[in-house]
């Protein structure tokens, strides 16, 4: 059973479109992180959200943590081909070490020029 | 990249043989982790270490052992490799900074067990 359900698993869109990726769980997370991974490389941390209801923006990317800290979303505005990659959400339960992450299955995003 | 180096980057081995993957870090971080990544599963924690000779099991530890005799090196060993252990293995460290804790991953070690 996947603790973190990420959707959609695949997303293929045209340049300029908007998109949202969702990360849902029945468990409460003390924090949640979003990563981007390119082929042949390790995941790279984009953002950490800690407070329920928190919204963080990183240029065209907007991250939201649910009020109950059980879900999160990543919204990309006006997607560009450079946004293509694997997006992963990962959560920390309780007071465990920040490196003991539970990952979602990932969303493979392809942005066509 | 937080000074993380994984070796080997690619390895093909036969079923039943022992395999050791090495993670080396240059910045004296206390916490180190080994994850495996498989399609449809994201990354799953195998083992982690919170200091020299201090290690613990993660979510998918069966068939794997680790050792940390020095702060800078964290070794992952497959005592007798099986085809189900074909995967990409990532080492990670956690770093506490002014804006919170960040996790940095190595570039991965692709292991194929034939």
mmCIF file of N, CA and C in Angstrom, chain A residues 23-107:
data_model
loop_
_atom_site.group_PDB
_atom_site.id
_atom_site.type_symbol
_atom_site.label_atom_id
_atom_site.label_comp_id
_atom_site.label_asym_id
_atom_site.label_seq_id
_atom_site.Cartn_x
_atom_site.Cartn_y
_atom_site.Cartn_z
ATOM 1 N N UNK A 23 -0.729 15.198 -4.379
ATOM 2 C CA UNK A 23 -0.090 14.231 -3.499
ATOM 3 C C UNK A 23 -1.011 14.058 -2.293
ATOM 4 N N UNK A 24 -1.546 12.855 -2.100
ATOM 5 C CA UNK A 24 -2.553 12.636 -1.063
ATOM 6 C C UNK A 24 -2.189 11.462 -0.164
ATOM 7 N N UNK A 25 -2.603 11.568 1.096
ATOM 8 C CA UNK A 25 -2.335 10.502 2.054
ATOM 9 C C UNK A 25 -3.413 10.486 3.125
ATOM 10 N N UNK A 26 -3.550 9.360 3.781
ATOM 11 C CA UNK A 26 -4.443 9.282 4.939
ATOM 12 C C UNK A 26 -3.673 9.589 6.225
ATOM 13 N N UNK A 27 -2.365 9.745 6.111
ATOM 14 C CA UNK A 27 -1.516 10.032 7.269
ATOM 15 C C UNK A 27 -1.208 11.521 7.344
ATOM 16 N N UNK A 28 -0.925 11.966 8.542
ATOM 17 C CA UNK A 28 -0.532 13.357 8.757
ATOM 18 C C UNK A 28 0.983 13.448 8.669
ATOM 19 N N UNK A 29 1.475 14.397 7.921
ATOM 20 C CA UNK A 29 2.911 14.592 7.767
ATOM 21 C C UNK A 29 3.363 15.837 8.520
ATOM 22 N N UNK A 30 4.511 15.738 9.173
ATOM 23 C CA UNK A 30 5.052 16.908 9.853
ATOM 24 C C UNK A 30 5.629 17.889 8.838
ATOM 25 N N UNK A 31 6.039 17.386 7.687
ATOM 26 C CA UNK A 31 6.484 18.247 6.596
ATOM 27 C C UNK A 31 6.375 17.474 5.293
ATOM 28 N N UNK A 32 6.351 18.193 4.204
ATOM 29 C CA UNK A 32 6.254 17.549 2.902
ATOM 30 C C UNK A 32 7.174 18.285 1.941
ATOM 31 N N UNK A 33 7.837 17.509 1.115
ATOM 32 C CA UNK A 33 8.791 18.084 0.181
ATOM 33 C C UNK A 33 8.441 17.693 -1.241
ATOM 34 N N UNK A 34 8.821 18.570 -2.175
ATOM 35 C CA UNK A 34 8.674 18.279 -3.601
ATOM 36 C C UNK A 34 10.064 18.278 -4.233
ATOM 37 N N UNK A 35 10.285 17.266 -5.083
ATOM 38 C CA UNK A 35 11.548 17.114 -5.782
ATOM 39 C C UNK A 35 11.294 17.061 -7.286
ATOM 40 N N UNK A 36 12.338 17.426 -8.038
ATOM 41 C CA UNK A 36 12.346 17.245 -9.483
ATOM 42 C C UNK A 36 13.568 16.418 -9.837
ATOM 43 N N UNK A 37 13.360 15.447 -10.716
ATOM 44 C CA UNK A 37 14.454 14.560 -11.077
ATOM 45 C C UNK A 37 14.553 14.467 -12.598
ATOM 46 N N UNK A 38 15.782 14.584 -13.094
ATOM 47 C CA UNK A 38 16.030 14.415 -14.524
ATOM 48 C C UNK A 38 16.739 13.078 -14.743
ATOM 49 N N UNK A 39 16.614 12.516 -15.944
ATOM 50 C CA UNK A 39 17.202 11.196 -16.227
ATOM 51 C C UNK A 39 18.690 11.142 -15.884
ATOM 52 N N UNK A 40 19.091 10.083 -15.187
ATOM 53 C CA UNK A 40 20.497 9.890 -14.863
ATOM 54 C C UNK A 40 20.992 10.719 -13.701
ATOM 55 N N UNK A 41 20.076 11.408 -13.024
ATOM 56 C CA UNK A 41 20.493 12.235 -11.892
ATOM 57 C C UNK A 41 19.641 11.915 -10.669
ATOM 58 N N UNK A 42 20.098 12.386 -9.528
ATOM 59 C CA UNK A 42 19.310 12.210 -8.320
ATOM 60 C C UNK A 42 18.246 13.286 -8.199
ATOM 61 N N UNK A 43 17.237 13.062 -7.355
ATOM 62 C CA UNK A 43 16.198 14.083 -7.148
ATOM 63 C C UNK A 43 16.811 15.354 -6.561
ATOM 64 N N UNK A 44 16.247 16.494 -6.958
ATOM 65 C CA UNK A 44 16.695 17.786 -6.450
ATOM 66 C C UNK A 44 15.529 18.436 -5.715
ATOM 67 N N UNK A 45 15.783 18.855 -4.494
ATOM 68 C CA UNK A 45 14.738 19.447 -3.669
ATOM 69 C C UNK A 45 14.271 20.782 -4.248
ATOM 70 N N UNK A 46 12.945 20.912 -4.405
ATOM 71 C CA UNK A 46 12.365 22.177 -4.860
ATOM 72 C C UNK A 46 11.882 23.015 -3.676
ATOM 73 N N UNK A 47 11.149 22.369 -2.759
ATOM 74 C CA UNK A 47 10.556 23.124 -1.659
ATOM 75 C C UNK A 47 10.199 22.191 -0.511
ATOM 76 N N UNK A 48 10.154 22.752 0.682
ATOM 77 C CA UNK A 48 9.647 22.061 1.863
ATOM 78 C C UNK A 48 8.496 22.883 2.433
ATOM 79 N N UNK A 49 7.353 22.249 2.678
ATOM 80 C CA UNK A 49 6.243 22.916 3.348
ATOM 81 C C UNK A 49 6.019 22.249 4.698
ATOM 82 N N UNK A 50 5.759 23.065 5.693
ATOM 83 C CA UNK A 50 5.721 22.573 7.064
ATOM 84 C C UNK A 50 4.386 22.864 7.753
ATOM 85 N N UNK A 51 3.808 24.017 7.464
ATOM 86 C CA UNK A 51 2.608 24.458 8.174
ATOM 87 C C UNK A 51 1.359 24.160 7.352
ATOM 88 N N UNK A 52 0.314 23.637 8.013
ATOM 89 C CA UNK A 52 -0.941 23.369 7.325
ATOM 90 C C UNK A 52 -1.469 24.633 6.669
ATOM 91 N N UNK A 53 -1.887 24.533 5.391
ATOM 92 C CA UNK A 53 -2.388 25.697 4.666
ATOM 93 C C UNK A 53 -1.303 26.542 4.021
ATOM 94 N N UNK A 54 -0.067 26.165 4.233
ATOM 95 C CA UNK A 54 1.052 26.958 3.710
ATOM 96 C C UNK A 54 1.091 26.939 2.190
ATOM 97 N N UNK A 55 1.402 28.096 1.614
ATOM 98 C CA UNK A 55 1.581 28.213 0.165
ATOM 99 C C UNK A 55 2.962 28.815 -0.086
ATOM 100 N N UNK A 56 3.723 28.153 -0.958
ATOM 101 C CA UNK A 56 5.034 28.688 -1.326
ATOM 102 C C UNK A 56 5.114 28.804 -2.842
ATOM 103 N N UNK A 57 5.770 29.863 -3.291
ATOM 104 C CA UNK A 57 5.928 30.067 -4.731
ATOM 105 C C UNK A 57 7.401 30.083 -5.088
ATOM 106 N N UNK A 58 7.689 29.422 -6.225
ATOM 107 C CA UNK A 58 9.044 29.377 -6.749
ATOM 108 C C UNK A 58 8.912 29.674 -8.238
ATOM 109 N N UNK A 59 9.023 30.948 -8.591
ATOM 110 C CA UNK A 59 8.833 31.409 -9.967
ATOM 111 C C UNK A 59 7.452 30.973 -10.466
ATOM 112 N N UNK A 60 7.361 30.102 -11.446
ATOM 113 C CA UNK A 60 6.072 29.690 -11.990
ATOM 114 C C UNK A 60 5.479 28.487 -11.238
ATOM 115 N N UNK A 61 6.132 28.028 -10.206
ATOM 116 C CA UNK A 61 5.661 26.866 -9.445
ATOM 117 C C UNK A 61 5.037 27.332 -8.137
ATOM 118 N N UNK A 62 3.847 26.815 -7.826
ATOM 119 C CA UNK A 62 3.166 27.122 -6.576
ATOM 120 C C UNK A 62 2.898 25.827 -5.843
ATOM 121 N N UNK A 63 3.326 25.775 -4.599
ATOM 122 C CA UNK A 63 3.186 24.584 -3.765
ATOM 123 C C UNK A 63 2.231 24.902 -2.623
ATOM 124 N N UNK A 64 1.337 23.960 -2.348
ATOM 125 C CA UNK A 64 0.394 24.153 -1.256
ATOM 126 C C UNK A 64 0.366 22.924 -0.366
ATOM 127 N N UNK A 65 0.313 23.139 0.927
ATOM 128 C CA UNK A 65 0.189 22.075 1.918
ATOM 129 C C UNK A 65 -1.226 22.140 2.473
ATOM 130 N N UNK A 66 -1.927 21.022 2.494
ATOM 131 C CA UNK A 66 -3.301 21.015 2.967
ATOM 132 C C UNK A 66 -3.426 21.423 4.426
ATOM 133 N N UNK A 67 -4.593 21.932 4.774
ATOM 134 C CA UNK A 67 -4.815 22.396 6.145
ATOM 135 C C UNK A 67 -4.565 21.294 7.171
ATOM 136 N N UNK A 68 -4.942 20.072 6.825
ATOM 137 C CA UNK A 68 -4.788 18.941 7.751
ATOM 138 C C UNK A 68 -3.423 18.273 7.609
ATOM 139 N N UNK A 69 -2.582 18.802 6.747
ATOM 140 C CA UNK A 69 -1.226 18.270 6.508
ATOM 141 C C UNK A 69 -1.252 16.806 6.044
ATOM 142 N N UNK A 70 -2.297 16.476 5.245
ATOM 143 C CA UNK A 70 -2.378 15.135 4.664
ATOM 144 C C UNK A 70 -2.216 15.168 3.159
ATOM 145 N N UNK A 71 -2.183 16.343 2.561
ATOM 146 C CA UNK A 71 -2.127 16.422 1.113
ATOM 147 C C UNK A 71 -1.376 17.671 0.682
ATOM 148 N N UNK A 72 -0.950 17.642 -0.570
ATOM 149 C CA UNK A 72 -0.216 18.781 -1.112
ATOM 150 C C UNK A 72 -0.430 18.831 -2.615
ATOM 151 N N UNK A 73 -0.191 19.995 -3.188
ATOM 152 C CA UNK A 73 -0.299 20.123 -4.636
ATOM 153 C C UNK A 73 0.828 20.990 -5.167
ATOM 154 N N UNK A 74 1.170 20.707 -6.411
ATOM 155 C CA UNK A 74 2.168 21.496 -7.144
ATOM 156 C C UNK A 74 1.489 22.004 -8.396
ATOM 157 N N UNK A 75 1.450 23.307 -8.564
ATOM 158 C CA UNK A 75 0.827 23.921 -9.737
ATOM 159 C C UNK A 75 1.905 24.631 -10.538
ATOM 160 N N UNK A 76 1.946 24.351 -11.828
ATOM 161 C CA UNK A 76 2.897 25.032 -12.709
ATOM 162 C C UNK A 76 2.102 25.895 -13.695
ATOM 163 N N UNK A 77 2.446 27.139 -13.745
ATOM 164 C CA UNK A 77 1.790 28.091 -14.658
ATOM 165 C C UNK A 77 2.638 28.245 -15.913
ATOM 166 N N UNK A 78 1.957 28.244 -17.049
ATOM 167 C CA UNK A 78 2.642 28.454 -18.344
ATOM 168 C C UNK A 78 3.859 27.551 -18.476
ATOM 169 N N UNK A 79 3.607 26.255 -18.496
ATOM 170 C CA UNK A 79 4.685 25.265 -18.524
ATOM 171 C C UNK A 79 5.604 25.469 -19.727
ATOM 172 N N UNK A 80 6.874 25.171 -19.525
ATOM 173 C CA UNK A 80 7.887 25.283 -20.573
ATOM 174 C C UNK A 80 8.565 23.926 -20.760
ATOM 175 N N UNK A 81 9.148 23.678 -21.932
ATOM 176 C CA UNK A 81 9.840 22.399 -22.156
ATOM 177 C C UNK A 81 10.892 22.093 -21.097
ATOM 178 N N UNK A 82 11.495 23.120 -20.530
ATOM 179 C CA UNK A 82 12.485 22.919 -19.477
ATOM 180 C C UNK A 82 11.896 22.381 -18.186
ATOM 181 N N UNK A 83 10.581 22.396 -18.058
ATOM 182 C CA UNK A 83 9.921 21.837 -16.870
ATOM 183 C C UNK A 83 9.786 20.321 -16.965
ATOM 184 N N UNK A 84 10.062 19.762 -18.117
ATOM 185 C CA UNK A 84 9.961 18.314 -18.319
ATOM 186 C C UNK A 84 10.825 17.576 -17.316
ATOM 187 N N UNK A 85 10.250 16.537 -16.705
ATOM 188 C CA UNK A 85 11.004 15.752 -15.731
ATOM 189 C C UNK A 85 10.073 14.941 -14.863
ATOM 190 N N UNK A 86 10.658 14.271 -13.892
ATOM 191 C CA UNK A 86 9.899 13.485 -12.916
ATOM 192 C C UNK A 86 9.742 14.317 -11.655
ATOM 193 N N UNK A 87 8.514 14.500 -11.223
ATOM 194 C CA UNK A 87 8.233 15.256 -10.010
ATOM 195 C C UNK A 87 7.798 14.288 -8.915
ATOM 196 N N UNK A 88 8.419 14.424 -7.760
ATOM 197 C CA UNK A 88 8.168 13.519 -6.649
ATOM 198 C C UNK A 88 7.772 14.301 -5.410
ATOM 199 N N UNK A 89 6.749 13.828 -4.724
ATOM 200 C CA UNK A 89 6.459 14.381 -3.404
ATOM 201 C C UNK A 89 6.972 13.387 -2.369
ATOM 202 N N UNK A 90 7.339 13.898 -1.215
ATOM 203 C CA UNK A 90 7.863 13.047 -0.157
ATOM 204 C C UNK A 90 7.503 13.656 1.184
ATOM 205 N N UNK A 91 7.092 12.820 2.102
ATOM 206 C CA UNK A 91 6.652 13.322 3.391
ATOM 207 C C UNK A 91 7.407 12.724 4.555
ATOM 208 N N UNK A 92 7.420 13.462 5.649
ATOM 209 C CA UNK A 92 8.017 12.999 6.898
ATOM 210 C C UNK A 92 6.891 12.847 7.911
ATOM 211 N N UNK A 93 6.829 11.666 8.552
ATOM 212 C CA UNK A 93 5.785 11.425 9.541
ATOM 213 C C UNK A 93 6.337 11.681 10.932
ATOM 214 N N UNK A 94 5.590 12.400 11.743
ATOM 215 C CA UNK A 94 5.980 12.622 13.124
ATOM 216 C C UNK A 94 7.297 13.351 13.246
ATOM 217 N N UNK A 95 8.071 12.961 14.238
ATOM 218 C CA UNK A 95 9.315 13.675 14.495
ATOM 219 C C UNK A 95 10.538 12.963 13.977
ATOM 220 N N UNK A 96 10.366 12.101 12.975
ATOM 221 C CA UNK A 96 11.509 11.348 12.472
ATOM 222 C C UNK A 96 12.483 12.258 11.730
ATOM 223 N N UNK A 97 13.655 11.731 11.496
ATOM 224 C CA UNK A 97 14.675 12.479 10.776
ATOM 225 C C UNK A 97 14.176 12.929 9.426
ATOM 226 N N UNK A 98 14.584 14.109 9.009
ATOM 227 C CA UNK A 98 14.136 14.664 7.744
ATOM 228 C C UNK A 98 14.569 13.830 6.557
ATOM 229 N N UNK A 99 15.558 12.984 6.710
ATOM 230 C CA UNK A 99 15.984 12.154 5.591
ATOM 231 C C UNK A 99 15.199 10.880 5.464
ATOM 232 N N UNK A 100 14.373 10.553 6.461
ATOM 233 C CA UNK A 100 13.563 9.339 6.395
ATOM 234 C C UNK A 100 12.250 9.707 5.722
ATOM 235 N N UNK A 101 12.303 9.753 4.418
ATOM 236 C CA UNK A 101 11.177 10.230 3.645
ATOM 237 C C UNK A 101 10.352 9.089 3.090
ATOM 238 N N UNK A 102 9.051 9.333 2.983
ATOM 239 C CA UNK A 102 8.145 8.428 2.279
ATOM 240 C C UNK A 102 7.770 9.123 0.975
ATOM 241 N N UNK A 103 8.054 8.456 -0.155
ATOM 242 C CA UNK A 103 7.858 9.076 -1.451
ATOM 243 C C UNK A 103 6.569 8.614 -2.126
ATOM 244 N N UNK A 104 6.004 9.511 -2.907
ATOM 245 C CA UNK A 104 4.944 9.126 -3.839
ATOM 246 C C UNK A 104 5.574 8.436 -5.041
ATOM 247 N N UNK A 105 4.716 7.907 -5.935
ATOM 248 C CA UNK A 105 5.212 7.139 -7.093
ATOM 249 C C UNK A 105 5.856 8.037 -8.141
ATOM 250 N N UNK A 106 5.557 9.333 -8.086
ATOM 251 C CA UNK A 106 6.118 10.249 -9.058
ATOM 252 C C UNK A 106 5.172 10.574 -10.198
ATOM 253 N N UNK A 107 5.350 11.748 -10.788
ATOM 254 C CA UNK A 107 4.599 12.193 -11.965
ATOM 255 C C UNK A 107 5.599 12.534 -13.056
#
